[in-house]
XYZ file of C-alpha atoms in Angstrom:
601
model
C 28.150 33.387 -32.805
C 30.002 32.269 -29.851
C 26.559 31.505 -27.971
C 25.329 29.460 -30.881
C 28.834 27.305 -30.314
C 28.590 26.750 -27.006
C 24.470 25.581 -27.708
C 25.407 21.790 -28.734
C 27.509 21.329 -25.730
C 24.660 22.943 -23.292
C 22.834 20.015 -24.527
C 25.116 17.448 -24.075
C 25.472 18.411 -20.376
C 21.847 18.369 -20.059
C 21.100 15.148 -21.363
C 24.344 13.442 -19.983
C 22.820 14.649 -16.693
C 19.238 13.471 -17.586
C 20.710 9.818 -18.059
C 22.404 9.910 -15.230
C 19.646 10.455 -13.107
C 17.736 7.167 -14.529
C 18.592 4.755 -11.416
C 19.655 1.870 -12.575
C 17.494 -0.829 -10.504
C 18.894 -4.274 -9.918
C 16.523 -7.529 -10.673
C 14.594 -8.422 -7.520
C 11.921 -10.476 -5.830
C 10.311 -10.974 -2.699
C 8.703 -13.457 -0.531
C 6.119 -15.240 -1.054
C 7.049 -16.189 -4.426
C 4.876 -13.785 -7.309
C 3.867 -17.196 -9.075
C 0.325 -18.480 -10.113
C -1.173 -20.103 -7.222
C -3.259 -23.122 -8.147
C -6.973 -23.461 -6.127
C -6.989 -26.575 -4.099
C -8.875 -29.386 -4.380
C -8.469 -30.442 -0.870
C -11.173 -28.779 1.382
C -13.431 -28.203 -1.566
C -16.022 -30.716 -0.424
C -16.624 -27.942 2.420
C -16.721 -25.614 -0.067
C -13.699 -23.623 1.018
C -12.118 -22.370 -1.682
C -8.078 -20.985 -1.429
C -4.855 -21.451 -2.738
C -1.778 -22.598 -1.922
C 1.639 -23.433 -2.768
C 3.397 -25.744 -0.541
C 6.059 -28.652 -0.433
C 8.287 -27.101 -3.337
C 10.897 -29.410 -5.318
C 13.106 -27.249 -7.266
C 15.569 -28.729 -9.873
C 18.240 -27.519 -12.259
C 17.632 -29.425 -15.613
C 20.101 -28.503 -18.409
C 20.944 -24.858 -17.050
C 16.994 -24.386 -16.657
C 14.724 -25.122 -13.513
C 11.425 -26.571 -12.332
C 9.406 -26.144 -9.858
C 7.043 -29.159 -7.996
C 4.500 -28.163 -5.680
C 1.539 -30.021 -3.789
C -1.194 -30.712 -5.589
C -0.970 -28.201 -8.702
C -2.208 -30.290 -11.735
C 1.436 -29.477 -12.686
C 4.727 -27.133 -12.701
C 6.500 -24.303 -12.716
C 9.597 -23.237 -15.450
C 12.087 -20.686 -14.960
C 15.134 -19.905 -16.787
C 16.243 -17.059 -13.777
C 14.592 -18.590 -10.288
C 12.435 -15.154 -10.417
C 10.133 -15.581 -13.279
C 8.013 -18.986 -12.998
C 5.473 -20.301 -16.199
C 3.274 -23.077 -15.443
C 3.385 -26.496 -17.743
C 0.057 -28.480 -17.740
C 1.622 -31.930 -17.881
C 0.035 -34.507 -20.822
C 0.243 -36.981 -18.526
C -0.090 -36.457 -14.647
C -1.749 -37.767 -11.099
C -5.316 -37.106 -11.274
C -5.325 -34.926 -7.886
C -1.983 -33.483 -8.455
C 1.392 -34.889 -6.598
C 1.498 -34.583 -2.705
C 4.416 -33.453 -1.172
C 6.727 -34.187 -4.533
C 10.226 -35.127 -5.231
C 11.902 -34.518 -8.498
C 15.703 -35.265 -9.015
C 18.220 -34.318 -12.660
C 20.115 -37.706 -12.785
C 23.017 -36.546 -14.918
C 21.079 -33.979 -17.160
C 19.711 -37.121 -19.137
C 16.143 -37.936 -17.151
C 14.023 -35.807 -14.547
C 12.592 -38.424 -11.773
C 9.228 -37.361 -10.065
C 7.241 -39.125 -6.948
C 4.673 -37.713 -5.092
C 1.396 -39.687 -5.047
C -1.478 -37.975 -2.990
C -2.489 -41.641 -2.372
C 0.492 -42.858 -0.470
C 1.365 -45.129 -3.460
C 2.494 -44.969 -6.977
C 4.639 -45.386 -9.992
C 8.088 -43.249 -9.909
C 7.333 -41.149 -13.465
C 10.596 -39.884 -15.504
C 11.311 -37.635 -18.479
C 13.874 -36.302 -20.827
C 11.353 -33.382 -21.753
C 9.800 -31.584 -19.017
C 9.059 -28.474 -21.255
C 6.840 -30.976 -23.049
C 4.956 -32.500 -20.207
C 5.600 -36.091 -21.557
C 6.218 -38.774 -18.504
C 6.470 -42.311 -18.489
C 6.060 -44.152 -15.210
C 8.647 -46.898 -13.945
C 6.713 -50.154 -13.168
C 7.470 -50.446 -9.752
C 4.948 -49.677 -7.209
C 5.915 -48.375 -4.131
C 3.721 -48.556 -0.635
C 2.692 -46.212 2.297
C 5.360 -43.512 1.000
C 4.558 -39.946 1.668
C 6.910 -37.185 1.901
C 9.077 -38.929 -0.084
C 12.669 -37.687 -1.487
C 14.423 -39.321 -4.715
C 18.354 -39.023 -4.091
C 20.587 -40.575 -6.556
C 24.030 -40.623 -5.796
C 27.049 -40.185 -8.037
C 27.804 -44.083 -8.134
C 23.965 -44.842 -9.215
C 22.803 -45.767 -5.776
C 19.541 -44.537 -5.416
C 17.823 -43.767 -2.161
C 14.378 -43.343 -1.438
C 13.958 -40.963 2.180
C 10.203 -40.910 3.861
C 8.095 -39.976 7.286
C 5.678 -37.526 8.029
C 4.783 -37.805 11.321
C 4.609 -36.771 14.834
C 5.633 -40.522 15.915
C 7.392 -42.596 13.599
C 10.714 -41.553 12.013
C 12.278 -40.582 8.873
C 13.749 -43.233 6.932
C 15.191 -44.884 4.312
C 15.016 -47.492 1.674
C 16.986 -48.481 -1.555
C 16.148 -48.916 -5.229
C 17.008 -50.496 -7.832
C 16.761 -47.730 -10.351
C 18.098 -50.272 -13.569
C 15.381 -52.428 -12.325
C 12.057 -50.849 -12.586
C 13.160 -48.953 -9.127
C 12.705 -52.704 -7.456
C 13.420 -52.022 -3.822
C 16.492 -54.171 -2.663
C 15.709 -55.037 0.662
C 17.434 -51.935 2.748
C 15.142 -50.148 4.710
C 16.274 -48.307 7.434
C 15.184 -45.532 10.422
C 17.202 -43.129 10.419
C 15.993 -39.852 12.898
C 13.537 -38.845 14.695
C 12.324 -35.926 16.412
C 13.695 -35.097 20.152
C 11.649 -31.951 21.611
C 12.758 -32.302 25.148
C 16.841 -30.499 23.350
C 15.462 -28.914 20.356
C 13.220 -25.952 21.258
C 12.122 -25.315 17.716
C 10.522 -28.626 17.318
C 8.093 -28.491 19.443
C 4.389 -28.187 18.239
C 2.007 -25.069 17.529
C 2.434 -21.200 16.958
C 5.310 -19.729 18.931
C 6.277 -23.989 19.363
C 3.832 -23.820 22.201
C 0.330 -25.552 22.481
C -1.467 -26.655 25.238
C -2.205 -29.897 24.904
C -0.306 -31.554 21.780
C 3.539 -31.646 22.413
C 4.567 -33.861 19.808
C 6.037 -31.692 16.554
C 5.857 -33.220 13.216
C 8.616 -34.552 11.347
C 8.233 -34.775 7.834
C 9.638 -33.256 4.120
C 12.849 -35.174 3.957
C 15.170 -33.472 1.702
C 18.826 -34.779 0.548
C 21.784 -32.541 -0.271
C 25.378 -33.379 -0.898
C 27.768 -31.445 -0.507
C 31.400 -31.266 -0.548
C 31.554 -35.343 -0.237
C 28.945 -35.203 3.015
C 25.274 -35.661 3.069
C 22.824 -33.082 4.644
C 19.616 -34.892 5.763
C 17.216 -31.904 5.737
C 13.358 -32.480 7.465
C 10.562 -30.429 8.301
C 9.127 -30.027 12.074
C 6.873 -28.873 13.867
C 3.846 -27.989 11.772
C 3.228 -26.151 8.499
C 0.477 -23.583 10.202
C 2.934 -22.315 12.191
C 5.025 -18.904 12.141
C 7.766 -21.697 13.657
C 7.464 -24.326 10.886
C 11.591 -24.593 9.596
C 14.072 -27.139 7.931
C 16.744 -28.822 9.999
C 19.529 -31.283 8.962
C 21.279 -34.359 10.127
C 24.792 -34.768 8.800
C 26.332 -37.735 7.653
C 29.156 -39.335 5.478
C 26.879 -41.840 3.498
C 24.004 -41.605 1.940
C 22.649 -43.728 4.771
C 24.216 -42.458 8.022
C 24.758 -42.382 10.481
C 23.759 -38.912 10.764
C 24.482 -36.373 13.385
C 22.500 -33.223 14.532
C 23.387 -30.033 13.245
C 23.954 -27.697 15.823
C 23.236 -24.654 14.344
C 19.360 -25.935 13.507
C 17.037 -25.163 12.002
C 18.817 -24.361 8.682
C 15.746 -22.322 7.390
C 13.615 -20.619 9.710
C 11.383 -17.120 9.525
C 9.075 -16.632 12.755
C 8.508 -13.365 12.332
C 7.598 -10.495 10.001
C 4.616 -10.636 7.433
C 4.918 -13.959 6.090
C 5.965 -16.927 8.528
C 7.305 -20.005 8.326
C 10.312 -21.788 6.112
C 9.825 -25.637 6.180
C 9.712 -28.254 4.177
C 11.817 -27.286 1.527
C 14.824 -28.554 -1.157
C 17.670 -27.255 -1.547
C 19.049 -26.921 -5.240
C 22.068 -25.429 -6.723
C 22.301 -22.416 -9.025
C 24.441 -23.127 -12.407
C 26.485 -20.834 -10.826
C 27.122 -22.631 -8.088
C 24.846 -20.387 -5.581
C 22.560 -22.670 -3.409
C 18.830 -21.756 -2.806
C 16.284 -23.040 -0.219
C 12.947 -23.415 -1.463
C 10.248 -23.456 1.496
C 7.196 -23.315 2.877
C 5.239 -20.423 4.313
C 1.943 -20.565 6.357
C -0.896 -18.069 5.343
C -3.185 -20.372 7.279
C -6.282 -18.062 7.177
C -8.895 -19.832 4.882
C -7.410 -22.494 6.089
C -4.593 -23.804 8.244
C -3.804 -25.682 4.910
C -3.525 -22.240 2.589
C 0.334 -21.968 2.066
C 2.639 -20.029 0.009
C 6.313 -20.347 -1.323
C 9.584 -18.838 0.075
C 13.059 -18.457 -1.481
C 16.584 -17.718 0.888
C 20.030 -18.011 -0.786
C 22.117 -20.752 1.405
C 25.438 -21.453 1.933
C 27.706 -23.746 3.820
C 30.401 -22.535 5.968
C 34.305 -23.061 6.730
C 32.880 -25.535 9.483
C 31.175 -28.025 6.631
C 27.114 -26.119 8.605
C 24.487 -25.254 6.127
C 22.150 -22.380 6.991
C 19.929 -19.789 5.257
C 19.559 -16.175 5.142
C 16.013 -15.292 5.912
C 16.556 -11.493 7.713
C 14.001 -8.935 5.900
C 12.830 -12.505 4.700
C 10.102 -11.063 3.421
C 11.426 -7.630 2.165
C 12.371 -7.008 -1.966
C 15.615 -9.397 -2.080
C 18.536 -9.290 -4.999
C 17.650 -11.937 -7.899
C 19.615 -14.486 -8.342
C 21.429 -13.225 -11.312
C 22.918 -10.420 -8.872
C 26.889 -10.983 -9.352
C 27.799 -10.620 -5.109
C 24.752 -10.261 -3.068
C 21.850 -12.618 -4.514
C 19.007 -13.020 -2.126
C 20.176 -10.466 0.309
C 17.462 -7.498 1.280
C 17.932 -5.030 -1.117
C 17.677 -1.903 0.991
C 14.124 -1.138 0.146
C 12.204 -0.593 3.708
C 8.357 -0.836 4.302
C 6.670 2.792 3.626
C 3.097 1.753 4.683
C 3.179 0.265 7.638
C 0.135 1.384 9.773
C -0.605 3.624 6.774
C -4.128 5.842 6.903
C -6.338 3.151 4.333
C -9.592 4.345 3.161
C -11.532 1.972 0.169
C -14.348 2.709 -1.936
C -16.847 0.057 0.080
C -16.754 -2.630 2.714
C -18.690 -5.530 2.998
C -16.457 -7.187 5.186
C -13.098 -6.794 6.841
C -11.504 -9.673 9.196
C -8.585 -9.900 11.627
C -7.339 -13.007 12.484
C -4.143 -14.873 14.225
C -3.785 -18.793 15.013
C -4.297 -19.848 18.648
C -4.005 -23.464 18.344
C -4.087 -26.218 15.657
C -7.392 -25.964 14.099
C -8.245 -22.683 16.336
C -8.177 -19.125 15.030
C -8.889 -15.778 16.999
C -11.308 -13.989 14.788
C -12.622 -10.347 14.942
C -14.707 -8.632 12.718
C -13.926 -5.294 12.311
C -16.890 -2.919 12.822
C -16.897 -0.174 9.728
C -15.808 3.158 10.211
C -15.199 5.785 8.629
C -13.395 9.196 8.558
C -14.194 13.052 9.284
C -14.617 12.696 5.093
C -17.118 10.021 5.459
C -14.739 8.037 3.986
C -15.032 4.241 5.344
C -11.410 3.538 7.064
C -9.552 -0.497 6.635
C -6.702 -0.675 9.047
C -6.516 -4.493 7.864
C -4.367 -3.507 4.687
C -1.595 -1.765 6.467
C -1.118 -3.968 9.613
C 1.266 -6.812 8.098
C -1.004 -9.768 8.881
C -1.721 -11.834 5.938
C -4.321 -13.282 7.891
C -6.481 -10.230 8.101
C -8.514 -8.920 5.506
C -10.939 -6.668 3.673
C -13.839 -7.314 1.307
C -15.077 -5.040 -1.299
C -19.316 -5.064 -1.592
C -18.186 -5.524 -5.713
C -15.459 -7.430 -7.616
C -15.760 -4.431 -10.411
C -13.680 -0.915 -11.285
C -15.671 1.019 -8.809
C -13.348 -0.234 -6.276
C -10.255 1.173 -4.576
C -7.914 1.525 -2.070
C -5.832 4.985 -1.047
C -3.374 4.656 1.125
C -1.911 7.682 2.953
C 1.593 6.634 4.175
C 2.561 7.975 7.420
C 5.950 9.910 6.186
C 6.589 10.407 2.616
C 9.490 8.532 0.517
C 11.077 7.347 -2.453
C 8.313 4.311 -3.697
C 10.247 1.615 -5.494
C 7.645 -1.466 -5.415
C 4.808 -2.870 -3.979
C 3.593 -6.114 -2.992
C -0.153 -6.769 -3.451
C -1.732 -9.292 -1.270
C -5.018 -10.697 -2.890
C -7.241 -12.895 -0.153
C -9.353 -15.509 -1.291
C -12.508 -15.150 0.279
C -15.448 -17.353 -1.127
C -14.089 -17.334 -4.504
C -16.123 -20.210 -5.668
C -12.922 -21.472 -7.204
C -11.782 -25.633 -6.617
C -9.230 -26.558 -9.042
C -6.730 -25.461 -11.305
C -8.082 -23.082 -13.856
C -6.456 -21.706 -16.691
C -7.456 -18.238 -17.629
C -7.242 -16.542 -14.606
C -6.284 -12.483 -14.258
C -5.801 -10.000 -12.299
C -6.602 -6.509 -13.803
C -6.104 -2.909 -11.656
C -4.013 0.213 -12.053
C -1.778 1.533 -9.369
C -1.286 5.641 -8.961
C 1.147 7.663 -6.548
C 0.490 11.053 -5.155
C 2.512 13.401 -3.179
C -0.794 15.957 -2.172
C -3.623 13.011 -2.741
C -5.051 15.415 -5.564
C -2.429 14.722 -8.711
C -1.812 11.417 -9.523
C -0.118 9.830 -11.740
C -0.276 5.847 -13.173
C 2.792 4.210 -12.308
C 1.341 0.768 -12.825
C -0.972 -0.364 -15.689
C -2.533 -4.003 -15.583
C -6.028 -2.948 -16.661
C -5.405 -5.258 -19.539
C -3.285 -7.890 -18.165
C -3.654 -11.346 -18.744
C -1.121 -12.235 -15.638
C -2.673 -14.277 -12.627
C -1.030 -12.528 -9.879
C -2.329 -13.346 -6.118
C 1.098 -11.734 -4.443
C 1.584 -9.617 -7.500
C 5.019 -7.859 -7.170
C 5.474 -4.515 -8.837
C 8.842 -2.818 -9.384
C 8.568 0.838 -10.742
C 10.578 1.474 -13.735
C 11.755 4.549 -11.661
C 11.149 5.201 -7.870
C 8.817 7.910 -7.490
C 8.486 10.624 -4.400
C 4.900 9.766 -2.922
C 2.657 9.787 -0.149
C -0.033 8.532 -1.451
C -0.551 5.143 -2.718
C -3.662 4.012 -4.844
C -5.149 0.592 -6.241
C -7.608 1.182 -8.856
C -9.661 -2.265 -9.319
C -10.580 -3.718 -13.083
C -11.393 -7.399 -11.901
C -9.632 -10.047 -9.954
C -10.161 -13.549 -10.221
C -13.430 -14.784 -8.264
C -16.447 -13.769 -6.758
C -14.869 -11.338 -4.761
C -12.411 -8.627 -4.416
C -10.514 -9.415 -1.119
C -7.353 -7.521 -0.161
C -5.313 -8.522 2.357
C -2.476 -6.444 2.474
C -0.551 -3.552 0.040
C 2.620 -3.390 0.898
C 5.139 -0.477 -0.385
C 8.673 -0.417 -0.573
C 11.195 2.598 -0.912
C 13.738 4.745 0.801
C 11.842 7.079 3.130
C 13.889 10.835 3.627
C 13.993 11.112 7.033
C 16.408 9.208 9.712
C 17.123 5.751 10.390
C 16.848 4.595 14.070
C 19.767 4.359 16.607
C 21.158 1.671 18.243
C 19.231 -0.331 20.454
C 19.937 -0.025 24.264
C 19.482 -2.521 27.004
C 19.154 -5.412 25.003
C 19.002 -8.456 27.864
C 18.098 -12.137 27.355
C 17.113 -13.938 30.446
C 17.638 -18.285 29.738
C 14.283 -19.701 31.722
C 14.719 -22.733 33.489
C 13.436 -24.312 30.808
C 16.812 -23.165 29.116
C 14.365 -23.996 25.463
C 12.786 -20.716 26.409
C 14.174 -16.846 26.756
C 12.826 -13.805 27.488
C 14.197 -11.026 25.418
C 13.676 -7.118 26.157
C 15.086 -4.245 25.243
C 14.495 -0.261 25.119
C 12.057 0.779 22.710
C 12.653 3.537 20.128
C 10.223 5.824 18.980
C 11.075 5.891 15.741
C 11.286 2.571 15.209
C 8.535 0.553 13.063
C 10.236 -2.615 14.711
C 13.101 -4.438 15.610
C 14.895 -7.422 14.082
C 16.815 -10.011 16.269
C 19.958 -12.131 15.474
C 21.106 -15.038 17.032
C 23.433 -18.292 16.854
C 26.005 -20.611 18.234
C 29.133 -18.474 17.721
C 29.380 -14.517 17.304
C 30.430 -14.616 13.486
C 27.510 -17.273 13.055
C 24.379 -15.311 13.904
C 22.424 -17.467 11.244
C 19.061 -16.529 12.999
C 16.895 -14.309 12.791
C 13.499 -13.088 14.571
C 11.466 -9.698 13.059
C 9.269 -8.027 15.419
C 7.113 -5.012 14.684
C 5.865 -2.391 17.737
C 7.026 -4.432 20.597
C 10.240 -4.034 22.572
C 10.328 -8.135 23.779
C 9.848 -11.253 22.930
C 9.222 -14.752 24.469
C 11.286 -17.400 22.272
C 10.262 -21.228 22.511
C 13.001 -22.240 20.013
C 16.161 -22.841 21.256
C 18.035 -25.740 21.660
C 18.851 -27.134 25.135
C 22.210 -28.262 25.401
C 23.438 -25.246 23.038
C 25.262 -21.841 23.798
C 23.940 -18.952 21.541
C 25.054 -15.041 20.841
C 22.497 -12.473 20.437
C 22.618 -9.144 18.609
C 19.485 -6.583 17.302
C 19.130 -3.705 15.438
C 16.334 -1.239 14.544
C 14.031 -0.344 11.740
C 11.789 1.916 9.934
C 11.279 3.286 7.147
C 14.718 5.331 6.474
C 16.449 2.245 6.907
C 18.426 -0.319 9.609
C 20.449 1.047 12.523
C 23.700 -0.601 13.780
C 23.435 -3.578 15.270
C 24.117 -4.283 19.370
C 27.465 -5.745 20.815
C 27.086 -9.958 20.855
C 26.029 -11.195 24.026
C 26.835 -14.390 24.921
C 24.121 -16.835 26.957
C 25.322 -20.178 27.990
């Protein structure tokens, strides 16, 4: 009798216990954006076909936001900054906007530019769920790269430029007069290579002929009663491409270099580049940089979208967090640490691949501007006869692999080098020859996704086989995390002619150490005091090594992932500055302690 009491309370151990062990996963996203990438029209007369996502003009509208970007036949909703839903406009520019601006005057009217043409009518809504515009009468000439600022007092501002010789600059409009402009023009900065390292042109800010960055993307912020100028240099093909900002007190300057540029910069790791961007503020109050990131493969044109929370500091300087910039981040709706990594590391890094067939399988890295280093990758295969991709583990999204079919006889097993905890993955579909020129409704990407801890069980921890979701950097959180060494994609159908992979990325908790702290970290100031040599020990246990620097110890805005190497040559320091270093190690268990700040005048 006594047993049969103590039965009900057996079971309310057992399933109190049970629920505790469901982890609780907060919202997340990752870089580049998961959104809907539209197929450019651009290049199509070569018959290149890609996508991109570039020049993004974020607003908050009425606690909601929307998202511009070049030359997408439309835009992007959200309610959250992670979930984005396209609008096809009723009324648009025929070959999409070019480098857009959008500005919320006062929650009453959404104002949009961006002409690919140079030229155009400044279009306005009260609905941009509906897609109705009405353009402003006005025509305005030779604008590209244009930004829309209104201020609080009605004075509205119209900032241009992209180029590598003529300036950013300014003019005013009338905006209770058909957005007439009133005679103000003004230049207002200009690029200065010879003190600012990170402006100079091509990958690593160093080419050998062109030396002349490119200024462009003007972006205004106010803040706290001052205005922050933001622009783009040096190029958006390169790892290097960032946001700076001029400061100033008006609306029209004068404005004064920032000495903690660039604001928003990500060199390293998978996905490079941060540039030409807006900055827009949460309802919260949060700020968020919206940016730029090259892909540059199909061409140095193919971009994606990046997202870093941003802040301003007791000193009045605005900068970005981009560390693990392109590692699973806290949402936005995260109550203390939105847009910071989220502790999930990279499991597959230089992970055993093996696919079902290869027709084709590319790696390739920018040289120049316009130049790529190309190899093609001879097949091989395994002891198993299995044919072998070391593209899809090697975190280039340049590189690639081709499948001889776009069908559900295709897949990918990866075999991670240590087994872990598997959280979510990142899948990297490459357009190559997809036939596709234009924005096309319709569009899906279909495939299953299976873990394994011997690569003979497996179970389905992802199931898209009937998805109607057009996901080309399809992020995938696991309702649970799941112990696995084996990863596998299981193909349905992908949008195109054919299934192209460029990377599968994992993220967990692996069960083994972290690294420890990095010794004989030295940075050596070239004459050219732009440049520095950094080394350091390397640690065999590390997957890579991330690098933090800035002008004052507690200001270590910076920062510069590396994978396998223990240096690095830096182009992108300023001059006339002082900076503090510090690095730390990574791999798959996690992030060691960082170094002691070194200072290097």
């Amino acid at each position: 009798m006594k047993k049969l009491q103590l039965l009900p309370v057996f079971i309310f151990l057992l399933l109190n216990s049970l629920s505790r062990a469901q982890e609780v996963l907060p919202e997340s996203y990752i870089n580049p954006l998961d959104i809907d990438y539209t197929y450019m029209v651009y290049n199509s007369s070569k018959n290149i076909s890609y996508r991109s996502g570039a020049d993004p003009a974020v607003i908050e509208f009425r606690g909601e936001y929307y998202m511009f970007v070049t030359r997408s036949f439309g835009y992007w909703h959200s309610t959250d900054l992670v979930n984005w839903d396209f609008i096809k406009p009723k009324q648009w520019f025929f070959e999409g906007s070019n480098a857009p601006t959008a500005l919320n005057y006062k929650d009453s009217l959404v104002y949009f530019a961006g002409d690919p043409a140079g030229y155009g009518s400044i279009l306005y809504t009260d609905n941009p769920k509906e897609g109705i515009w009405n353009p402003v009468a006005s025509i305005s000439n030779n604008i590209q790269d244009s930004e829309l600022f209104i201020d609080d007092d009605g004075k509205t501002y119209l900032y241009w430029g992209s180029s590598n010789v003529h300036p950013i600059r300014v003019k005013m409009l009338n905006k209770d007069d058909r957005m007439l402009e009133t005679g103000i023009t003004k230049d207002l900065i200009n690029l200065d290579e010879e003190a600012h390292g990170w402006e100079r042109f091509g990958e690593n800010n160093f080419h050998p002929t062109l030396k002349e960055g490119y200024m462009e993307g003007a972006s205004m912020t106010k803040h706290d009663g001052k205005y922050y100028l933001q622009y783009a240099a040096p190029g958006t093909q390169f790892n290097v491409y960032g946001d700076g900002v001029y400061m100033g007190e008006t609306p029209l300057g004068p404005f004064k270099y920032m000495p903690n540029n660039p604001m928003s910069f990500k060199p390293g790791g998978f996905t490079n580049g941060a540039g030409h961007g807006i900055t827009v503020k949460q309802t919260n109050g949060q700020y968020w940089h919206f940016a730029t990131m090259a892909l540059a493969s199909n061409s140095h044109w193919e971009r994606r979208l990046c997202m870093f929370p941003t802040y301003f500091d007791e000193d009045g300087l605005m900068y970005s967090n981009t560390s693990y910039g392109d590692y699973p981040r806290y949402a936005p709706s995260h109550p203390t640490k939105a847009g910071e990594h989220n502790g999930w590391m990279l499991l597959s890094y230089k992970g055993n691949a093996t696919v079902s067939s290869s027709q084709l399988q590319i790696t390739k890295s920018t040289i120049t501007d316009g130049d790529f280093e190309v190899t093609e990758i001879p097949k091989k295969t395994n002891a198993d006869g299995s044919i072998l991709s070391e593209v899809l583990t090697d975190e280039n999204p340049k590189s690639f692999w081709v499948a001889e079919a776009n069908d559900a006889k295709q897949w990918v097993t990866i075999q991670m080098n240590q087994p872990g905890n598997v959280y979510a993955l990142q899948l990297n579909f490459h357009d190559h020859e997809s036939g596709i020129y234009t924005r096309v409704e319709g569009l899906k990407h279909r495939f299953i996704i299976e873990t394994s801890e011997d690569g003979k069980t497996w179970e389905t921890v992802i199931d898209r086989s009937k998805s109607y979701k057009d996901t080309p950097n399809a992020y995938l959180v696991l309702n649970q995390p799941v112990k696995a060494t084996y990863i596998r994609y299981k193909n349905i159908k992908v949008p195109g002619n054919n299934l192209a992979l460029s990377e599968i990325r994992v993220f967990g908790k692996g069960f083994g150490k972290k690294p420890t702290k990095v010794k004989a970290f030295t940075i050596d100031r070239q004459t050219d005091r732009r440049d520095a040599q950094l080394t350091w020990d390397a640690i065999k246990s590390a997957q890579g090594y991330n690098i933090h620097w800035g002008i004052a110890p507690d200001k270590l805005y910076q920062s510069w992932l590396v994978y396998d190497e223990h240096e690095l040559f830096m182009r992108c320091l300023d001059r006339d500055q002082t900076y503090y270093f510090s690095i730390e190690a990574f791999n798959e268990n996690g992030i060691s302690e960082k170094t002691e700040v070194i200072k290097v005048d």
